[in-house]
């Protein structure tokens, strides 16, 4: 074995694929029973509908080398992501656009009129001096739109009053003065035609790659554990950085998600793939309806059944799956300390979402892994 990779998410698999293609022998371990990290998906057994096990994953990128690379393993459908939100039992399009504004104010404003109105409503705070998320939100879109679509949704997601969250969380809240409601602005967007797991399996499908599942790096009863391997060969570690160092600098804080999945005996539950729930009295943040991610599979998906998943957000304990870094000032200080420790760890490179305590989209995780391979490992 020339290299050990801890974690079979997109970061780990990209390193594994590149290393194998250049003739190195690679072992990838993962503590879960499947490959792919959070991008893993599987077919719900009674309906055959592909379900994204760890929350909806939409692929999008503007990076030409990442787009060229991912197309070696899968083709993509022409799915374009659009999100709607339910506020007081009325459905509005997101991100906030001229359609949202006109529906909310029961008006027919032109782009210039809507811009002038939001400018006037937003005058309460100056965006540059905004001290917290609430002030920033009001400075960007005005209080009425902020209170309807942002305040309570953000409060549910972070279990924190937006007045106590940093302004940066929504520093680039898009507001569009036209009717464009595409969720992403990237050059390329789509879903893997044969599903995420087929894509991930193709990346790992090489005689030089050995994948061991149900194998935890910190479990000393299995041979490829931390104590037995560090210093013996190059290691790429994509698990949580604080766990690697036994939390010596404290535990970094994460949000986790709980998913409640249900098979319903109706052909179409909500008419779209993702519906957000903006109000505080609904406990979940959104509902995913998976068949809408693949309209091109209409002939093979059932017409009388559907799979939905309600998403709930909360702070993670050490036993939960970490999903989104919270990034408090204490977390940022802790991360600096861990980065210093990581720099001193012989032959171990830290990568990916958990290893660098960063929210990374899939294209960012793949791009970062390609850079690590080219600049530090190849
Ligand atoms: P992960 O996929 O988390 O993989 C890390 C792997 O390491 C896991 O399989 C884990 O089991 C393993 N591991 C951890 N500790 C150990 C250990 N001790 N021993 C062995 N193995 C270990 N990106 C998009 O581009 N579009 C989206 O729409 C999107 N939606 C998302 C929704 C949610 C809810 C979340 C959480 C993420 C979303 N992402 C999305 C981001 C995407 O999931 C990440 O970019 C991707 O998972 C990053 O890959 P990774 O390899 O860094 O981490
Ligand atoms: N947001 C919001 N209302 C919405 C959707 C998003 O207030 O209906 C805010 C919220 O603060 C959230 C941020 O925008 O944390 C990013 O949302 P997005 O859905 O893009 O993030 P995801 O949870 O999908 O990563």
CSV table of C-alpha atoms and ligand atoms in Angstrom, one decimal:
chain,number,residue,atom,x,y,z
A,1,UNK,CA,0.0,0.0,0.0
A,2,UNK,CA,1.4,3.4,-1.0
A,3,UNK,CA,-1.2,5.6,0.5
A,4,UNK,CA,-4.0,5.4,3.1
A,5,UNK,CA,-7.2,7.5,2.8
A,6,UNK,CA,-9.5,7.9,5.7
A,7,UNK,CA,-13.0,8.7,4.4
A,8,UNK,CA,-14.7,7.7,1.1
A,9,UNK,CA,-16.5,11.0,0.4
A,10,UNK,CA,-15.8,13.0,-2.7
A,11,UNK,CA,-12.6,14.3,-1.3
A,12,UNK,CA,-11.2,10.9,-0.4
A,13,UNK,CA,-12.4,9.2,-3.6
A,14,UNK,CA,-10.9,12.0,-5.8
A,15,UNK,CA,-7.5,11.5,-4.2
A,16,UNK,CA,-7.9,7.7,-4.4
A,17,UNK,CA,-8.8,7.8,-8.1
A,18,UNK,CA,-5.9,10.1,-9.0
A,19,UNK,CA,-3.4,8.1,-7.0
A,20,UNK,CA,-4.6,4.8,-8.6
A,21,UNK,CA,-4.6,6.2,-12.1
A,22,UNK,CA,-0.9,7.2,-11.6
A,23,UNK,CA,0.0,3.6,-10.5
A,24,UNK,CA,-0.1,3.9,-6.7
A,25,UNK,CA,-1.8,1.3,-4.6
A,26,UNK,CA,-4.4,2.9,-2.4
A,27,UNK,CA,-6.5,1.7,0.6
A,28,UNK,CA,-9.6,3.7,1.5
A,29,UNK,CA,-11.3,3.1,4.8
A,30,UNK,CA,-14.7,4.4,5.9
A,31,UNK,CA,-16.5,3.9,9.2
A,32,UNK,CA,-19.9,3.8,7.5
A,33,UNK,CA,-21.3,0.7,5.7
A,34,UNK,CA,-21.3,2.5,2.3
A,35,UNK,CA,-19.0,4.6,0.3
A,36,UNK,CA,-19.6,8.2,-0.8
A,37,UNK,CA,-19.9,10.2,2.4
A,38,UNK,CA,-22.8,12.5,2.5
A,39,UNK,CA,-23.4,12.4,-1.2
A,40,UNK,CA,-24.5,8.7,-1.0
A,41,UNK,CA,-28.0,7.9,-2.3
A,42,UNK,CA,-30.0,4.7,-2.5
A,43,UNK,CA,-33.3,3.6,-4.0
A,44,UNK,CA,-36.2,3.5,-1.5
A,45,UNK,CA,-37.1,-0.2,-1.7
A,46,UNK,CA,-40.9,-0.1,-2.1
A,47,UNK,CA,-41.0,2.6,-4.8
A,48,UNK,CA,-37.5,2.5,-6.5
A,49,UNK,CA,-37.2,6.3,-6.0
A,50,UNK,CA,-33.7,7.5,-5.5
A,51,UNK,CA,-33.3,9.1,-2.0
A,52,UNK,CA,-30.3,11.2,-1.0
A,53,UNK,CA,-29.7,9.7,2.4
A,54,UNK,CA,-28.0,12.8,3.9
A,55,UNK,CA,-30.1,15.5,2.4
A,56,UNK,CA,-30.7,16.7,-1.1
A,57,UNK,CA,-27.5,17.0,-3.2
A,58,UNK,CA,-27.5,19.3,-6.3
A,59,UNK,CA,-24.4,19.3,-8.4
A,60,UNK,CA,-23.4,22.7,-9.9
A,61,UNK,CA,-20.0,24.2,-10.8
A,62,UNK,CA,-18.4,27.0,-12.9
A,63,UNK,CA,-14.9,25.3,-12.7
A,64,UNK,CA,-14.0,23.9,-16.1
A,65,UNK,CA,-11.4,21.4,-14.8
A,66,UNK,CA,-13.9,20.0,-12.2
A,67,UNK,CA,-16.6,19.7,-14.8
A,68,UNK,CA,-14.3,17.9,-17.2
A,69,UNK,CA,-13.1,15.6,-14.3
A,70,UNK,CA,-16.6,14.6,-13.1
A,71,UNK,CA,-17.8,13.9,-16.6
A,72,UNK,CA,-15.3,11.0,-16.7
A,73,UNK,CA,-17.5,9.1,-14.3
A,74,UNK,CA,-21.1,10.1,-15.0
A,75,UNK,CA,-23.3,12.0,-17.4
A,76,UNK,CA,-25.6,14.6,-16.0
A,77,UNK,CA,-29.3,15.3,-16.5
A,78,UNK,CA,-30.5,18.8,-17.4
A,79,UNK,CA,-32.2,19.3,-14.0
A,80,UNK,CA,-32.3,22.9,-12.9
A,81,UNK,CA,-32.8,23.5,-9.2
A,82,UNK,CA,-35.7,25.8,-8.1
A,83,UNK,CA,-36.9,26.3,-4.5
A,84,UNK,CA,-40.2,27.6,-3.2
A,85,UNK,CA,-41.1,28.7,0.3
A,86,UNK,CA,-44.4,28.5,2.3
A,87,UNK,CA,-45.1,31.6,4.4
A,88,UNK,CA,-48.5,31.7,6.2
A,89,UNK,CA,-49.8,29.0,3.9
A,90,UNK,CA,-49.0,31.0,0.7
A,91,UNK,CA,-46.2,29.7,-1.6
A,92,UNK,CA,-43.6,32.1,-3.0
A,93,UNK,CA,-40.6,31.6,-5.3
A,94,UNK,CA,-37.0,31.8,-4.0
A,95,UNK,CA,-34.4,33.3,-4.1
A,96,UNK,CA,-36.2,36.6,-3.4
A,97,UNK,CA,-37.0,37.9,-6.9
A,98,UNK,CA,-39.5,40.2,-8.6
A,99,UNK,CA,-42.1,37.4,-8.4
A,100,UNK,CA,-41.6,37.0,-4.6
A,101,UNK,CA,-41.8,40.8,-4.1
A,102,UNK,CA,-44.9,41.3,-6.3
A,103,UNK,CA,-46.7,38.4,-4.7
A,104,UNK,CA,-45.8,39.6,-1.2
A,105,UNK,CA,-46.9,43.2,-1.8
A,106,UNK,CA,-49.8,42.1,-4.1
A,107,UNK,CA,-48.4,44.4,-6.7
A,108,UNK,CA,-47.2,44.6,-10.3
A,109,UNK,CA,-44.0,46.6,-9.7
A,110,UNK,CA,-41.5,47.0,-12.6
A,111,UNK,CA,-37.8,46.1,-11.8
A,112,UNK,CA,-37.1,49.8,-11.2
A,113,UNK,CA,-40.1,50.3,-8.9
A,114,UNK,CA,-39.3,47.2,-6.9
A,115,UNK,CA,-35.7,48.3,-6.5
A,116,UNK,CA,-36.7,51.7,-5.3
A,117,UNK,CA,-39.2,50.2,-2.8
A,118,UNK,CA,-36.6,47.8,-1.3
A,119,UNK,CA,-34.1,50.6,-1.1
A,120,UNK,CA,-36.6,52.7,0.9
A,121,UNK,CA,-37.5,49.8,3.1
A,122,UNK,CA,-33.9,48.9,3.7
A,123,UNK,CA,-32.9,52.4,4.9
A,124,UNK,CA,-33.3,51.4,8.6
A,125,UNK,CA,-29.8,50.0,8.9
A,126,UNK,CA,-26.6,50.7,6.8
A,127,UNK,CA,-25.4,47.4,5.4
A,128,UNK,CA,-21.7,48.3,6.2
A,129,UNK,CA,-22.4,48.9,9.9
A,130,UNK,CA,-24.7,45.9,10.4
A,131,UNK,CA,-23.8,44.3,13.7
A,132,UNK,CA,-25.6,41.0,13.3
A,133,UNK,CA,-27.6,38.9,10.9
A,134,UNK,CA,-30.8,40.6,11.6
A,135,UNK,CA,-29.5,44.1,10.9
A,136,UNK,CA,-27.7,42.8,7.8
A,137,UNK,CA,-30.9,41.2,6.5
A,138,UNK,CA,-33.0,44.3,7.1
A,139,UNK,CA,-30.3,46.4,5.4
A,140,UNK,CA,-30.3,44.2,2.4
A,141,UNK,CA,-34.0,43.6,1.8
A,142,UNK,CA,-36.0,45.7,4.3
A,143,UNK,CA,-37.9,44.5,7.4
A,144,UNK,CA,-41.1,43.1,5.9
A,145,UNK,CA,-39.3,40.7,3.5
A,146,UNK,CA,-36.7,39.9,6.1
A,147,UNK,CA,-39.3,39.0,8.7
A,148,UNK,CA,-41.4,36.9,6.3
A,149,UNK,CA,-38.7,34.8,4.6
A,150,UNK,CA,-35.4,35.0,6.6
A,151,UNK,CA,-35.9,35.6,10.3
A,152,UNK,CA,-37.7,32.5,11.4
A,153,UNK,CA,-36.2,30.1,8.8
A,154,UNK,CA,-32.7,31.2,9.9
A,155,UNK,CA,-33.8,30.9,13.6
A,156,UNK,CA,-35.0,27.3,13.0
A,157,UNK,CA,-31.8,26.4,11.1
A,158,UNK,CA,-29.4,27.8,13.7
A,159,UNK,CA,-31.6,27.5,16.9
A,160,UNK,CA,-30.2,31.0,17.6
A,161,UNK,CA,-31.9,34.4,17.4
A,162,UNK,CA,-30.6,36.1,14.2
A,163,UNK,CA,-29.6,39.0,16.4
A,164,UNK,CA,-27.0,36.7,17.9
A,165,UNK,CA,-25.7,35.4,14.6
A,166,UNK,CA,-22.8,37.1,12.7
A,167,UNK,CA,-23.8,39.3,9.7
A,168,UNK,CA,-21.6,37.2,7.4
A,169,UNK,CA,-24.0,34.2,7.3
A,170,UNK,CA,-26.1,36.1,4.8
A,171,UNK,CA,-23.6,38.6,3.4
A,172,UNK,CA,-24.5,37.6,-0.1
A,173,UNK,CA,-28.3,37.2,0.1
A,174,UNK,CA,-29.3,37.3,-3.6
A,175,UNK,CA,-32.2,39.6,-4.5
A,176,UNK,CA,-33.2,39.6,-8.2
A,177,UNK,CA,-35.2,42.3,-9.8
A,178,UNK,CA,-36.4,40.0,-12.5
A,179,UNK,CA,-38.4,36.8,-12.6
A,180,UNK,CA,-35.3,34.5,-12.7
A,181,UNK,CA,-35.7,31.9,-9.9
A,182,UNK,CA,-32.9,29.5,-10.7
A,183,UNK,CA,-31.3,28.7,-7.3
A,184,UNK,CA,-27.7,28.5,-8.6
A,185,UNK,CA,-25.8,30.8,-10.9
A,186,UNK,CA,-23.2,28.3,-12.0
A,187,UNK,CA,-22.3,27.5,-15.6
A,188,UNK,CA,-23.0,23.8,-15.3
A,189,UNK,CA,-25.7,22.1,-13.2
A,190,UNK,CA,-27.4,18.7,-13.2
A,191,UNK,CA,-27.9,15.4,-11.4
A,192,UNK,CA,-25.9,12.2,-12.2
A,193,UNK,CA,-28.0,10.3,-14.7
A,194,UNK,CA,-27.6,6.9,-13.0
A,195,UNK,CA,-27.6,8.4,-9.5
A,196,UNK,CA,-24.9,9.4,-7.0
A,197,UNK,CA,-23.9,6.0,-5.9
A,198,UNK,CA,-23.2,4.7,-9.4
A,199,UNK,CA,-21.0,7.8,-9.9
A,200,UNK,CA,-19.1,7.3,-6.6
A,201,UNK,CA,-18.7,3.5,-7.3
A,202,UNK,CA,-17.2,4.3,-10.7
A,203,UNK,CA,-14.6,6.5,-9.1
A,204,UNK,CA,-13.6,3.7,-6.8
A,205,UNK,CA,-13.6,1.1,-9.5
A,206,UNK,CA,-9.9,0.5,-10.1
A,207,UNK,CA,-7.7,-2.6,-9.4
A,208,UNK,CA,-5.3,-0.3,-7.4
A,209,UNK,CA,-8.1,0.8,-5.0
A,210,UNK,CA,-9.1,-1.3,-2.0
A,211,UNK,CA,-12.1,0.0,-0.1
A,212,UNK,CA,-12.7,-1.2,3.5
A,213,UNK,CA,-16.1,-0.3,4.9
A,214,UNK,CA,-17.2,-0.4,8.6
A,215,UNK,CA,-13.7,0.5,9.5
A,216,UNK,CA,-13.0,3.3,12.0
A,217,UNK,CA,-9.6,4.9,12.0
A,218,UNK,CA,-9.7,5.2,15.8
A,219,UNK,CA,-10.7,1.6,16.4
A,220,UNK,CA,-7.5,0.0,17.6
A,221,UNK,CA,-9.0,-3.5,17.1
A,222,UNK,CA,-8.7,-3.1,13.3
A,223,UNK,CA,-5.2,-3.1,11.7
A,224,UNK,CA,-5.4,0.3,9.8
A,225,UNK,CA,-5.9,2.4,12.9
A,226,UNK,CA,-4.2,5.7,13.7
A,227,UNK,CA,-1.6,4.4,16.1
A,228,UNK,CA,-0.5,1.7,13.7
A,229,UNK,CA,-0.3,3.8,10.6
A,230,UNK,CA,0.7,7.4,11.3
A,231,UNK,CA,4.3,7.9,10.3
A,232,UNK,CA,4.4,4.6,8.4
A,233,UNK,CA,3.0,5.9,5.0
A,234,UNK,CA,1.3,8.9,3.5
A,235,UNK,CA,-2.2,9.4,4.9
A,236,UNK,CA,-5.0,11.6,3.7
A,237,UNK,CA,-7.5,12.1,6.6
A,238,UNK,CA,-11.0,13.5,5.8
A,239,UNK,CA,-12.7,12.8,9.2
A,240,UNK,CA,-13.3,15.6,11.8
A,241,UNK,CA,-10.0,17.4,12.7
A,242,UNK,CA,-10.9,17.8,16.4
A,243,UNK,CA,-11.5,14.0,16.7
A,244,UNK,CA,-8.1,13.3,15.2
A,245,UNK,CA,-6.4,15.2,18.1
A,246,UNK,CA,-8.7,13.8,20.8
A,247,UNK,CA,-10.4,17.2,21.2
A,248,UNK,CA,-7.4,18.6,23.0
A,249,UNK,CA,-8.3,22.1,21.9
A,250,UNK,CA,-12.0,21.6,22.6
A,251,UNK,CA,-14.8,20.3,20.4
A,252,UNK,CA,-15.6,22.4,17.3
A,253,UNK,CA,-19.4,23.0,17.1
A,254,UNK,CA,-21.5,21.7,14.3
A,255,UNK,CA,-25.1,21.6,13.3
A,256,UNK,CA,-26.7,18.3,12.4
A,257,UNK,CA,-29.9,17.4,10.6
A,258,UNK,CA,-32.6,14.9,11.4
A,259,UNK,CA,-34.6,13.5,8.5
A,260,UNK,CA,-38.1,12.0,8.7
A,261,UNK,CA,-38.8,10.0,5.6
A,262,UNK,CA,-42.3,8.9,4.5
A,263,UNK,CA,-43.8,7.0,1.5
A,264,UNK,CA,-47.1,8.5,0.7
A,265,UNK,CA,-49.9,6.9,-1.4
A,266,UNK,CA,-50.2,9.9,-3.7
A,267,UNK,CA,-48.6,10.5,-7.1
A,268,UNK,CA,-47.4,14.0,-6.3
A,269,UNK,CA,-47.3,15.6,-2.9
A,270,UNK,CA,-46.0,19.1,-3.4
A,271,UNK,CA,-45.4,19.5,-7.1
A,272,UNK,CA,-41.7,20.4,-6.7
A,273,UNK,CA,-38.5,19.0,-5.3
A,274,UNK,CA,-37.9,21.3,-2.3
A,275,UNK,CA,-40.4,23.4,-0.4
A,276,UNK,CA,-39.0,25.6,2.5
A,277,UNK,CA,-41.2,26.4,5.5
A,278,UNK,CA,-40.4,30.0,6.5
A,279,UNK,CA,-42.5,30.2,9.7
A,280,UNK,CA,-41.6,29.4,13.3
A,281,UNK,CA,-44.7,27.4,14.0
A,282,UNK,CA,-43.7,24.6,11.5
A,283,UNK,CA,-40.9,22.6,13.2
A,284,UNK,CA,-39.1,21.5,10.1
A,285,UNK,CA,-37.1,23.8,7.7
A,286,UNK,CA,-38.1,22.1,4.4
A,287,UNK,CA,-39.6,19.1,2.7
A,288,UNK,CA,-37.9,17.2,-0.1
A,289,UNK,CA,-39.9,15.2,-2.6
A,290,UNK,CA,-37.4,13.0,-4.4
A,291,UNK,CA,-39.2,12.0,-7.6
A,292,UNK,CA,-39.1,15.6,-8.8
A,293,UNK,CA,-35.3,15.5,-9.0
A,294,UNK,CA,-35.6,13.1,-11.9
A,295,UNK,CA,-38.5,14.0,-14.2
A,296,UNK,CA,-36.8,12.0,-16.9
A,297,UNK,CA,-37.5,8.8,-14.9
A,298,UNK,CA,-41.2,9.3,-15.0
A,299,UNK,CA,-41.8,6.1,-16.9
A,300,UNK,CA,-40.1,4.0,-14.3
A,301,UNK,CA,-41.2,5.8,-11.1
A,302,UNK,CA,-44.6,4.9,-9.7
A,303,UNK,CA,-47.5,7.3,-10.5
A,304,UNK,CA,-49.4,6.5,-7.3
A,305,UNK,CA,-46.7,6.8,-4.7
A,306,UNK,CA,-44.1,9.3,-3.7
A,307,UNK,CA,-41.2,9.6,-1.1
A,308,UNK,CA,-40.9,12.8,1.0
A,309,UNK,CA,-38.4,13.7,3.7
A,310,UNK,CA,-38.9,16.4,6.3
A,311,UNK,CA,-35.6,18.1,7.4
A,312,UNK,CA,-35.1,19.3,11.0
A,313,UNK,CA,-32.0,21.2,12.1
A,314,UNK,CA,-30.2,21.3,15.6
A,315,UNK,CA,-26.9,21.5,17.3
A,316,UNK,CA,-24.8,18.3,17.0
A,317,UNK,CA,-23.5,16.3,20.0
A,318,UNK,CA,-20.4,14.2,19.6
A,319,UNK,CA,-22.6,11.2,18.8
A,320,UNK,CA,-24.4,13.0,15.9
A,321,UNK,CA,-23.2,13.3,12.3
A,322,UNK,CA,-21.6,16.7,11.9
A,323,UNK,CA,-23.1,18.6,8.9
A,324,UNK,CA,-22.6,22.3,9.0
A,325,UNK,CA,-19.7,24.1,10.8
A,326,UNK,CA,-21.3,26.7,13.3
A,327,UNK,CA,-18.1,28.8,13.2
A,328,UNK,CA,-18.5,30.8,16.5
A,329,UNK,CA,-15.5,33.0,17.5
A,330,UNK,CA,-14.4,30.1,19.8
A,331,UNK,CA,-14.6,27.6,16.9
A,332,UNK,CA,-12.4,29.9,14.8
A,333,UNK,CA,-9.8,30.1,17.6
A,334,UNK,CA,-10.0,26.3,18.1
A,335,UNK,CA,-9.6,25.7,14.4
A,336,UNK,CA,-6.4,27.8,14.3
A,337,UNK,CA,-4.9,25.7,17.1
A,338,UNK,CA,-5.9,22.5,15.3
A,339,UNK,CA,-4.4,23.7,12.0
A,340,UNK,CA,-1.1,24.2,13.8
A,341,UNK,CA,-1.2,20.7,15.2
A,342,UNK,CA,-2.1,19.3,11.8
A,343,UNK,CA,0.9,21.1,10.2
A,344,UNK,CA,3.2,19.2,12.6
A,345,UNK,CA,1.7,15.7,11.9
A,346,UNK,CA,4.2,13.8,9.9
A,347,UNK,CA,2.9,12.5,6.5
A,348,UNK,CA,-0.7,13.2,7.3
A,349,UNK,CA,-2.7,15.6,5.1
A,350,UNK,CA,-6.1,16.9,6.3
A,351,UNK,CA,-8.8,17.5,3.7
A,352,UNK,CA,-12.4,17.8,3.0
A,353,UNK,CA,-15.4,19.2,4.8
A,354,UNK,CA,-14.6,17.6,8.2
A,355,UNK,CA,-10.8,17.7,8.0
A,356,UNK,CA,-10.7,21.4,7.4
A,357,UNK,CA,-14.0,22.4,9.3
A,358,UNK,CA,-15.4,24.2,6.2
A,359,UNK,CA,-18.7,24.0,4.4
A,360,UNK,CA,-17.7,22.7,0.9
A,361,UNK,CA,-20.0,22.0,-1.9
A,362,UNK,CA,-19.2,18.8,-3.9
A,363,UNK,CA,-17.5,20.7,-6.7
A,364,UNK,CA,-15.3,22.5,-4.1
A,365,UNK,CA,-14.4,19.3,-2.3
A,366,UNK,CA,-13.4,17.7,-5.7
A,367,UNK,CA,-11.5,20.8,-6.8
A,368,UNK,CA,-9.6,21.0,-3.4
A,369,UNK,CA,-8.7,17.3,-3.7
A,370,UNK,CA,-7.5,17.7,-7.3
A,371,UNK,CA,-5.3,20.6,-6.0
A,372,UNK,CA,-4.0,18.5,-3.1
A,373,UNK,CA,-3.1,15.7,-5.4
A,374,UNK,CA,-1.4,17.9,-8.0
A,375,UNK,CA,0.5,20.2,-5.5
A,376,UNK,CA,1.3,18.0,-2.5
A,377,UNK,CA,1.0,14.3,-3.4
A,378,UNK,CA,1.7,13.6,-7.0
B,1,LIG,P1,-17.9,13.6,3.5
B,1,LIG,O1,-18.8,13.3,2.3
B,1,LIG,O2,-18.5,14.0,4.8
B,1,LIG,O3,-17.0,12.3,3.7
B,1,LIG,C1,-16.2,12.1,4.8
B,1,LIG,C2,-16.2,10.6,5.1
B,1,LIG,O4,-15.2,10.3,6.1
B,1,LIG,C3,-17.5,10.0,5.5
B,1,LIG,O5,-17.9,8.9,4.7
B,1,LIG,C4,-17.2,9.5,6.9
B,1,LIG,O6,-18.0,8.3,7.3
B,1,LIG,C5,-15.7,9.2,6.9
B,1,LIG,N1,-15.1,9.2,8.2
B,1,LIG,C6,-15.2,10.2,9.2
B,1,LIG,N2,-14.5,9.8,10.3
B,1,LIG,C7,-14.0,8.6,10.0
B,1,LIG,C8,-13.2,7.7,10.8
B,1,LIG,N3,-12.8,7.9,12.0
B,1,LIG,N4,-12.8,6.5,10.2
B,1,LIG,C9,-13.2,6.2,8.9
B,1,LIG,N5,-14.0,7.1,8.1
B,1,LIG,C10,-14.3,8.2,8.7
B,1,LIG,N6,-22.9,19.9,-2.0
B,1,LIG,C11,-23.3,20.3,-3.2
B,1,LIG,O7,-22.5,20.6,-4.1
B,1,LIG,N7,-24.6,20.5,-3.4
B,1,LIG,C12,-25.6,20.3,-2.5
B,1,LIG,O8,-26.8,20.4,-2.8
B,1,LIG,C13,-25.1,19.8,-1.2
B,1,LIG,N8,-26.0,19.6,-0.3
B,1,LIG,C14,-25.6,19.2,1.0
B,1,LIG,C15,-26.6,19.0,2.0
B,1,LIG,C16,-26.1,18.6,3.2
B,1,LIG,C17,-27.2,18.3,4.3
B,1,LIG,C18,-24.8,18.4,3.5
B,1,LIG,C19,-24.3,18.0,4.9
B,1,LIG,C20,-23.8,18.7,2.5
B,1,LIG,C21,-24.2,19.1,1.3
B,1,LIG,N9,-23.3,19.3,0.2
B,1,LIG,C22,-23.8,19.7,-1.0
B,1,LIG,C23,-21.9,19.1,0.5
B,1,LIG,C24,-21.3,17.7,0.1
B,1,LIG,O9,-22.0,16.7,1.0
B,1,LIG,C25,-19.8,17.8,0.4
B,1,LIG,O10,-19.2,18.6,-0.5
B,1,LIG,C26,-19.2,16.5,0.4
B,1,LIG,O11,-19.8,15.6,1.2
B,1,LIG,C27,-17.7,16.7,0.8
B,1,LIG,O12,-17.1,15.5,0.7
B,1,LIG,P2,-16.0,15.1,1.8
B,1,LIG,O13,-15.3,13.9,1.3
B,1,LIG,O14,-15.2,16.3,2.2
B,1,LIG,O15,-16.8,14.7,3.1
B,2,LIG,N1,-32.3,31.3,4.1
B,2,LIG,C1,-33.4,31.8,4.6
B,2,LIG,N2,-34.7,31.4,4.1
B,2,LIG,C2,-34.8,30.5,3.1
B,2,LIG,C3,-33.6,30.0,2.6
B,2,LIG,C4,-32.4,30.4,3.1
B,2,LIG,O1,-33.4,32.6,5.5
B,2,LIG,O2,-35.9,30.2,2.7
B,2,LIG,C5,-31.0,31.8,4.6
B,2,LIG,C6,-30.6,31.0,5.9
B,2,LIG,O3,-30.0,31.9,6.8
B,2,LIG,C7,-29.7,29.9,5.4
B,2,LIG,C8,-29.0,30.6,4.3
B,2,LIG,O4,-29.9,31.5,3.7
B,2,LIG,O5,-28.8,29.5,6.5
B,2,LIG,C9,-28.4,29.6,3.2
B,2,LIG,O6,-29.5,28.8,2.8
B,2,LIG,P1,-29.4,27.6,1.8
B,2,LIG,O7,-30.7,26.9,1.7
B,2,LIG,O8,-28.8,28.1,0.5
B,2,LIG,O9,-28.4,26.6,2.5
B,2,LIG,P2,-28.3,25.1,2.7
B,2,LIG,O10,-29.0,24.8,4.0
B,2,LIG,O11,-29.1,24.5,1.5
B,2,LIG,O12,-26.9,24.8,2.6
